[in-house]
mmCIF file of C-alpha atoms in Angstrom:
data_model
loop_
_atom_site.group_PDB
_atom_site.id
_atom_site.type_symbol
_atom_site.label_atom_id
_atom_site.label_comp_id
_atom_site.label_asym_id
_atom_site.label_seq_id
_atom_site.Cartn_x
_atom_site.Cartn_y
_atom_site.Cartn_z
ATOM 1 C CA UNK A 266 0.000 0.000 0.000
ATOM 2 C CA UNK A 267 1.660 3.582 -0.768
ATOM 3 C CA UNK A 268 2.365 5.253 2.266
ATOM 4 C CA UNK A 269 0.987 9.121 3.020
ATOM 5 C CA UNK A 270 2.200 11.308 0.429
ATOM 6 C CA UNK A 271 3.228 15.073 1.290
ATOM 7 C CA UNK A 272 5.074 18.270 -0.889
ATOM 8 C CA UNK A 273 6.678 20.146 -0.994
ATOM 9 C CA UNK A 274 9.297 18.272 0.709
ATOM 10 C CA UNK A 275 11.360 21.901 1.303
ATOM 11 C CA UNK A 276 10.193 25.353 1.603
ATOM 12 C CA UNK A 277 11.651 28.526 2.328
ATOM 13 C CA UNK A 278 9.880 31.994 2.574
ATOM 14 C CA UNK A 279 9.816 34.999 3.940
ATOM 15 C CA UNK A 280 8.516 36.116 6.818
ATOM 16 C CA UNK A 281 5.377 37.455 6.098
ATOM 17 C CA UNK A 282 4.569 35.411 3.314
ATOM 18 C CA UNK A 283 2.142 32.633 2.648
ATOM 19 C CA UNK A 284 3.303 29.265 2.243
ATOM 20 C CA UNK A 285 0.941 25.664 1.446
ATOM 21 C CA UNK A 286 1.336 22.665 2.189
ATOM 22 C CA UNK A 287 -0.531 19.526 0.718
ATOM 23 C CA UNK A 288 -1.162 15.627 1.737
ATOM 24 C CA UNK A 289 -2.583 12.654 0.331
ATOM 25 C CA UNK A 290 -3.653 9.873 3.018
ATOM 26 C CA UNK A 291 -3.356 6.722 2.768
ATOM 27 C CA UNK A 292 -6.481 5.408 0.481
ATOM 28 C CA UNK A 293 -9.344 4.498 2.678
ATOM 29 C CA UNK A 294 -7.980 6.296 5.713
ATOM 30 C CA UNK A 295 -10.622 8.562 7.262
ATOM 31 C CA UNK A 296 -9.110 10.428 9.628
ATOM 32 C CA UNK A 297 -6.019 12.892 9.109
ATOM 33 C CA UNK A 298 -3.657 14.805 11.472
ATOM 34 C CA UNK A 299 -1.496 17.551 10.973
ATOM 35 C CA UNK A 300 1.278 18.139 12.837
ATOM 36 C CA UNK A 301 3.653 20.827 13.614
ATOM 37 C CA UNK A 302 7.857 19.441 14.818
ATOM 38 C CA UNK A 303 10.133 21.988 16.048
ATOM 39 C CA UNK A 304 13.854 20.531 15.760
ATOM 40 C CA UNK A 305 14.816 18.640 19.405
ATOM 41 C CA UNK A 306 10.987 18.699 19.954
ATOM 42 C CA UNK A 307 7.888 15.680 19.707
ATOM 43 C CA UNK A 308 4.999 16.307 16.883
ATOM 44 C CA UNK A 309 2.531 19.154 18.198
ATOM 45 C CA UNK A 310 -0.862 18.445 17.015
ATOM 46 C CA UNK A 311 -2.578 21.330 15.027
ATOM 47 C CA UNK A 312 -5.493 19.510 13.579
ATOM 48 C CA UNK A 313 -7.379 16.224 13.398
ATOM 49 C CA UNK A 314 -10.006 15.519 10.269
ATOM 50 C CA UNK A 315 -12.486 12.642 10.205
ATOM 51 C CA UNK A 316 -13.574 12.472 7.152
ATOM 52 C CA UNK A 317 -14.049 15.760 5.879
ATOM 53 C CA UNK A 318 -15.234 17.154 9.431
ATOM 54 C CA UNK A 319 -12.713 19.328 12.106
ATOM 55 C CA UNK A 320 -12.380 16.844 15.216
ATOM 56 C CA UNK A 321 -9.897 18.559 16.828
ATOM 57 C CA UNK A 322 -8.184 22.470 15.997
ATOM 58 C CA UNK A 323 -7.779 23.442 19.260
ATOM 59 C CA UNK A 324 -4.208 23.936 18.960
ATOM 60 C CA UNK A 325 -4.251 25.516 15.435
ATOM 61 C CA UNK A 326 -3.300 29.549 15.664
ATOM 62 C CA UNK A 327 -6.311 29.932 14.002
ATOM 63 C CA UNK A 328 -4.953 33.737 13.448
ATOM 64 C CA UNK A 329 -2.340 32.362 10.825
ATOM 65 C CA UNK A 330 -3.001 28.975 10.086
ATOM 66 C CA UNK A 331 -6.023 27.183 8.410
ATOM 67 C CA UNK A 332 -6.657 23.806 6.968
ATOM 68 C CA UNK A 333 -9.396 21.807 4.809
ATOM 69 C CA UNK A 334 -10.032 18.409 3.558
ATOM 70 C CA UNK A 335 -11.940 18.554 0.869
ATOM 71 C CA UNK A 336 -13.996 15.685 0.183
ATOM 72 C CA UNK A 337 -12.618 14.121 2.937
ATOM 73 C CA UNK A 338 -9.585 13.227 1.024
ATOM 74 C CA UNK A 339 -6.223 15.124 0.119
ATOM 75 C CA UNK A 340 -5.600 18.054 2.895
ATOM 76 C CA UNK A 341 -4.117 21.159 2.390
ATOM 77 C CA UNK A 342 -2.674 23.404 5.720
ATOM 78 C CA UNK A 343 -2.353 26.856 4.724
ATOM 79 C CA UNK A 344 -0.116 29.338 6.933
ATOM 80 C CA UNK A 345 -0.339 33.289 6.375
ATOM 81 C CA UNK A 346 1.712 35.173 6.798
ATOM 82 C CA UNK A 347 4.200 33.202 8.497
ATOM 83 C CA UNK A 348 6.355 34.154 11.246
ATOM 84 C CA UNK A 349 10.294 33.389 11.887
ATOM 85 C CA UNK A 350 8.690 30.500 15.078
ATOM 86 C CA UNK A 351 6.540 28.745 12.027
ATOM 87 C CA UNK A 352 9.986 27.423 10.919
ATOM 88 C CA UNK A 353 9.553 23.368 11.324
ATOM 89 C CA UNK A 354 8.658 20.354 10.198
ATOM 90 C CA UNK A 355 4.908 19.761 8.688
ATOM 91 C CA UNK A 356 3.818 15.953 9.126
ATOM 92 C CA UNK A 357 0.413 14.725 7.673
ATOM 93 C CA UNK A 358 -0.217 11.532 9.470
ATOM 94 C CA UNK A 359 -3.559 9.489 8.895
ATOM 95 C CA UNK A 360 -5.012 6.113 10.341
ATOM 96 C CA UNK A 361 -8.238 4.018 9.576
ATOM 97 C CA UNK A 362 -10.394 4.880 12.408
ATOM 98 C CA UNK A 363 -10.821 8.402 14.825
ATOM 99 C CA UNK A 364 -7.354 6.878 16.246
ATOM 100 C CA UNK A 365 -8.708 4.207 19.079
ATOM 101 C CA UNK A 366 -5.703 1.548 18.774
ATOM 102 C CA UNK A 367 -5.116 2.285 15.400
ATOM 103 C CA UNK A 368 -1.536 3.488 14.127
ATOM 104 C CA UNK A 369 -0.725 6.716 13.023
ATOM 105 C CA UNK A 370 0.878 6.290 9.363
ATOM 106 C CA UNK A 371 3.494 9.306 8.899
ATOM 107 C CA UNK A 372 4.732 11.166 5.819
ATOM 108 C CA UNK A 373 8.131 12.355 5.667
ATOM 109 C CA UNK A 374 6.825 15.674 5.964
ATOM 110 C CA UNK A 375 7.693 19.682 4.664
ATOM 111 C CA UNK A 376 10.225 21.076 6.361
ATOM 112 C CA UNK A 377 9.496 25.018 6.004
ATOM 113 C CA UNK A 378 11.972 27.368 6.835
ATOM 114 C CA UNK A 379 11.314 31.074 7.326
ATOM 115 C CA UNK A 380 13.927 34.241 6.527
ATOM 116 C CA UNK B 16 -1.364 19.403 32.787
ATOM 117 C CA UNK B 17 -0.695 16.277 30.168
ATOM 118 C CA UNK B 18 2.313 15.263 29.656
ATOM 119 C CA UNK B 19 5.019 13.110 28.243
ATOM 120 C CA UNK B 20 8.722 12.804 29.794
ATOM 121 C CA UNK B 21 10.973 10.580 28.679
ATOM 122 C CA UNK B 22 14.482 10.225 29.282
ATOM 123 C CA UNK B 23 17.349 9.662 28.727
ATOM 124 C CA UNK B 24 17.202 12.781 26.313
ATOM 125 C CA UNK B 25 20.189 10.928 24.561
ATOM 126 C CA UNK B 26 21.990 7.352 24.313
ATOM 127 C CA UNK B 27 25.192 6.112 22.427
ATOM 128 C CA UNK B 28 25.771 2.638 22.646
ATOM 129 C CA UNK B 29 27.846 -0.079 21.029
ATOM 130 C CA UNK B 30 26.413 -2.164 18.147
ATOM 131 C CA UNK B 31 24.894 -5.423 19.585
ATOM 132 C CA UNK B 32 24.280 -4.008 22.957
ATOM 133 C CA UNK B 33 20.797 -3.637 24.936
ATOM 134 C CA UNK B 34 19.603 -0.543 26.189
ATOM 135 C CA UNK B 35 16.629 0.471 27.626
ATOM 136 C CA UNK B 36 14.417 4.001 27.014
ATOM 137 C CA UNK B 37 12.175 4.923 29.404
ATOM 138 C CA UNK B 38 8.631 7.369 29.303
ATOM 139 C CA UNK B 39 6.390 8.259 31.922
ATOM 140 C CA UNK B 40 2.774 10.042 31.999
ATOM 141 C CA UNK B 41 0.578 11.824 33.513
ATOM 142 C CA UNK B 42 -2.477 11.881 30.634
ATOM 143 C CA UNK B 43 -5.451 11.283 32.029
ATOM 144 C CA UNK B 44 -8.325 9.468 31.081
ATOM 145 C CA UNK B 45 -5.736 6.880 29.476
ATOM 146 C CA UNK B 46 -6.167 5.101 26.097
ATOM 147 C CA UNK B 47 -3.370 3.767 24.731
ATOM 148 C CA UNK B 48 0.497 4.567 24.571
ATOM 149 C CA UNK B 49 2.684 4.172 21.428
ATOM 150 C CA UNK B 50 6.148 4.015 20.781
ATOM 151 C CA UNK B 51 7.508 5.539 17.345
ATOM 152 C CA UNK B 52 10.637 5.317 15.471
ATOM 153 C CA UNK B 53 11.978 8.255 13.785
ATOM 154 C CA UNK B 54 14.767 8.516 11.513
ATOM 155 C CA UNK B 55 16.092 11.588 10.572
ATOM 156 C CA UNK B 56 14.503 13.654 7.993
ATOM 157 C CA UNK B 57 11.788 10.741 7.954
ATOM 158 C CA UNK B 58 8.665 10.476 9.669
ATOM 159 C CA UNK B 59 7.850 8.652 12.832
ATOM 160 C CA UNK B 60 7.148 4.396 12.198
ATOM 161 C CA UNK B 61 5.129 3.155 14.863
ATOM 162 C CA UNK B 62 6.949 0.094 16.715
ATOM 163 C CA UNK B 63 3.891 -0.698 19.121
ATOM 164 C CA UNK B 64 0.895 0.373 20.472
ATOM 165 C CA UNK B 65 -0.361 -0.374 24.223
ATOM 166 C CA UNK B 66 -3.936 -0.717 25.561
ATOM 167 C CA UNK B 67 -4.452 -0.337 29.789
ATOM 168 C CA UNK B 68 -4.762 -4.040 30.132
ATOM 169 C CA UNK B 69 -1.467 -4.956 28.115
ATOM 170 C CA UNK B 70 1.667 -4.794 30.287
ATOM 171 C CA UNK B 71 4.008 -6.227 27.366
ATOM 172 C CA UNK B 72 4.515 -5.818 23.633
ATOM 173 C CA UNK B 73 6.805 -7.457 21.359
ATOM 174 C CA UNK B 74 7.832 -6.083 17.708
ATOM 175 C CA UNK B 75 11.128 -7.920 16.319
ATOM 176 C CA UNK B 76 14.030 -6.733 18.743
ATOM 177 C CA UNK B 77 12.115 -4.074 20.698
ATOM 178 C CA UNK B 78 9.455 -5.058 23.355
ATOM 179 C CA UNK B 79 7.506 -2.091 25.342
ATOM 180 C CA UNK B 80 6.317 -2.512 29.188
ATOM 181 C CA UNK B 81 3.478 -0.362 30.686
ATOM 182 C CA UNK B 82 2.600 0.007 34.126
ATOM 183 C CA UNK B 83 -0.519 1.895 34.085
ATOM 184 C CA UNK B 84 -0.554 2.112 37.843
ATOM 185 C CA UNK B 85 3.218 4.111 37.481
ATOM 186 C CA UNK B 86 2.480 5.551 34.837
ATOM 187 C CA UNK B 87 5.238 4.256 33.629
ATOM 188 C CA UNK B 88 6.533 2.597 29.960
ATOM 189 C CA UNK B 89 9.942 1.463 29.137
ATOM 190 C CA UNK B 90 11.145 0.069 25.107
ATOM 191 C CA UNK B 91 13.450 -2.064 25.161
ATOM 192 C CA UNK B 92 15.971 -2.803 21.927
ATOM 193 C CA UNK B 93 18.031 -5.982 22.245
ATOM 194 C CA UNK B 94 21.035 -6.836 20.266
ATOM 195 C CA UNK B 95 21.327 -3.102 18.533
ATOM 196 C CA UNK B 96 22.120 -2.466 15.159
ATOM 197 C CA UNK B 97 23.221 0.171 13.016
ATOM 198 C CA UNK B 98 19.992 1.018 11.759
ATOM 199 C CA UNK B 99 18.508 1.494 15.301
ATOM 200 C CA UNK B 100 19.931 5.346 15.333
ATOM 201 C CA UNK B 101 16.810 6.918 15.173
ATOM 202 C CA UNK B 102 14.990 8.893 17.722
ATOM 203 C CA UNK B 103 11.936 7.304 19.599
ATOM 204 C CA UNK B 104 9.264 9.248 20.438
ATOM 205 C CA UNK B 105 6.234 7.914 23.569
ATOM 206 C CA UNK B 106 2.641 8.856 22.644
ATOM 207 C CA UNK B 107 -0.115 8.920 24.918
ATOM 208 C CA UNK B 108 -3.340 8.961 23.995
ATOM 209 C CA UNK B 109 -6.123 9.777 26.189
ATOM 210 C CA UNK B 110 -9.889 10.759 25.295
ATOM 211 C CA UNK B 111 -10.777 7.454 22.729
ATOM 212 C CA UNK B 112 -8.662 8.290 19.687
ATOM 213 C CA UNK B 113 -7.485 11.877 20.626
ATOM 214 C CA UNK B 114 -5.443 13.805 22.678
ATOM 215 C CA UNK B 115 -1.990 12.325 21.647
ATOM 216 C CA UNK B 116 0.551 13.780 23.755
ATOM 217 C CA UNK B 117 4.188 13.360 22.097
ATOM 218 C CA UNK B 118 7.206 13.145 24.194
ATOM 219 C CA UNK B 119 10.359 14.534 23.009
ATOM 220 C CA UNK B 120 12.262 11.791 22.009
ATOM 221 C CA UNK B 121 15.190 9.975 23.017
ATOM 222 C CA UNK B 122 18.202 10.219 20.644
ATOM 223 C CA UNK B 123 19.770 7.184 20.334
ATOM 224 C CA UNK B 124 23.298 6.576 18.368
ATOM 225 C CA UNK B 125 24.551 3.011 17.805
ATOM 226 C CA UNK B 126 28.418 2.719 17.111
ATOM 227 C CA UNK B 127 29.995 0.218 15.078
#
């Protein structure tokens, strides 16, 4: 089965910019996570998706940042305009269920860096 | 507060030698813990995942312990290799399929 597909793989802006981000789950997964890893640091959660539905945002700086699944598929997180603490690494993660005992299957993730 | 500690924060160790990474908790309600592996520039793998009735999980050369009453959870790798440098990250999970608390990591480098 093809794993969770992410791009860009690299991205650098400028602060102030906008940057995108996109993910494919794996096929038949209905739930999706984004994720937010600062270098020396564990995966911060910034949303969960069933479906196409929000479960979970409440960490998302909703100020900046905004995502959508569309047709509770491929995901897009959208961050504008970014700030110099945004720089990190973006991992789309998705599983079969709302999570339960099910395992969390990673990308490789964006790393974004900001000038 | 929820949170994940783990420690050590980093390991070096000899190729072909145990070691032992430990994580405690204090997430509550409790779900399920996990134990990822994550090499560098990849993302995390999950090794195993732990319900409150399991106190033991095996995967290949690593084997988790919980102690829910401790709150307590321990991966061990026996007879390292190379390709065990990664860093390995404890997950708690509390409310049914949410709230997954990460832990930092522990670094681990295995030397030829």
């Amino acid at each position: 089965e093809a794993g969770v597909a992410q791009s860009p793989r690299y991205k650098i802006i400028e602060k102030r910019q906008s940057v995108a981000f996109w993910c494919n789950p794996i096929s038949g997964h209905a739930t999706l996570y984004w994720y937010q890893q600062i270098l020396g640091q564990g995966p911060k959660l910034l949303i969960q998706f069933q479906n196409n539905g929000v479960v979970d945002d409440s960490q998302l700086p909703k100020d900046r940042f905004s995502a959508e699944r569309l047709k509770g598929v491929d995901s897009t997180l959208k961050i504008q305009p970014a700030k110099l603490e945004d720089s990190a690494v973006y991992l789309c993660a998705s599983s079969r269920a709302g999570g339960g005992n099910q395992p969390q299957h990673f990308g490789d993730g964006t790393r974004l860096s900001i000038l | 507060k929820n949170q994940v500690e783990q420690s050590p924060q980093s390991l070096i160790i000899l190729e072909g030698k145990n070691c032992t990474l430990q994580c405690n908790y204090t997430v509550s309600p409790f779900s399920n813990l996990r134990w990822y592996k994550q090499d560098t520039g990849r993302g995390p793998v999950s090794l195993t995942i732990m319900t409150f009735s399991e106190n033991t999980k095996s995967n290949g050369r690593y084997t988790a312990t919980l102690d829910a009453d401790t709150k307590q959870s321990s991966l061990h790798i026996t007879a390292s290799q190379l390709s065990d440098s990664a860093s390995y990250i404890c997950v708690v999970s509390g409310n049914y399929g949410q709230n997954f608390v990460f832990g930092p990591g522990t670094r681990l480098s295995v030397l030829p």
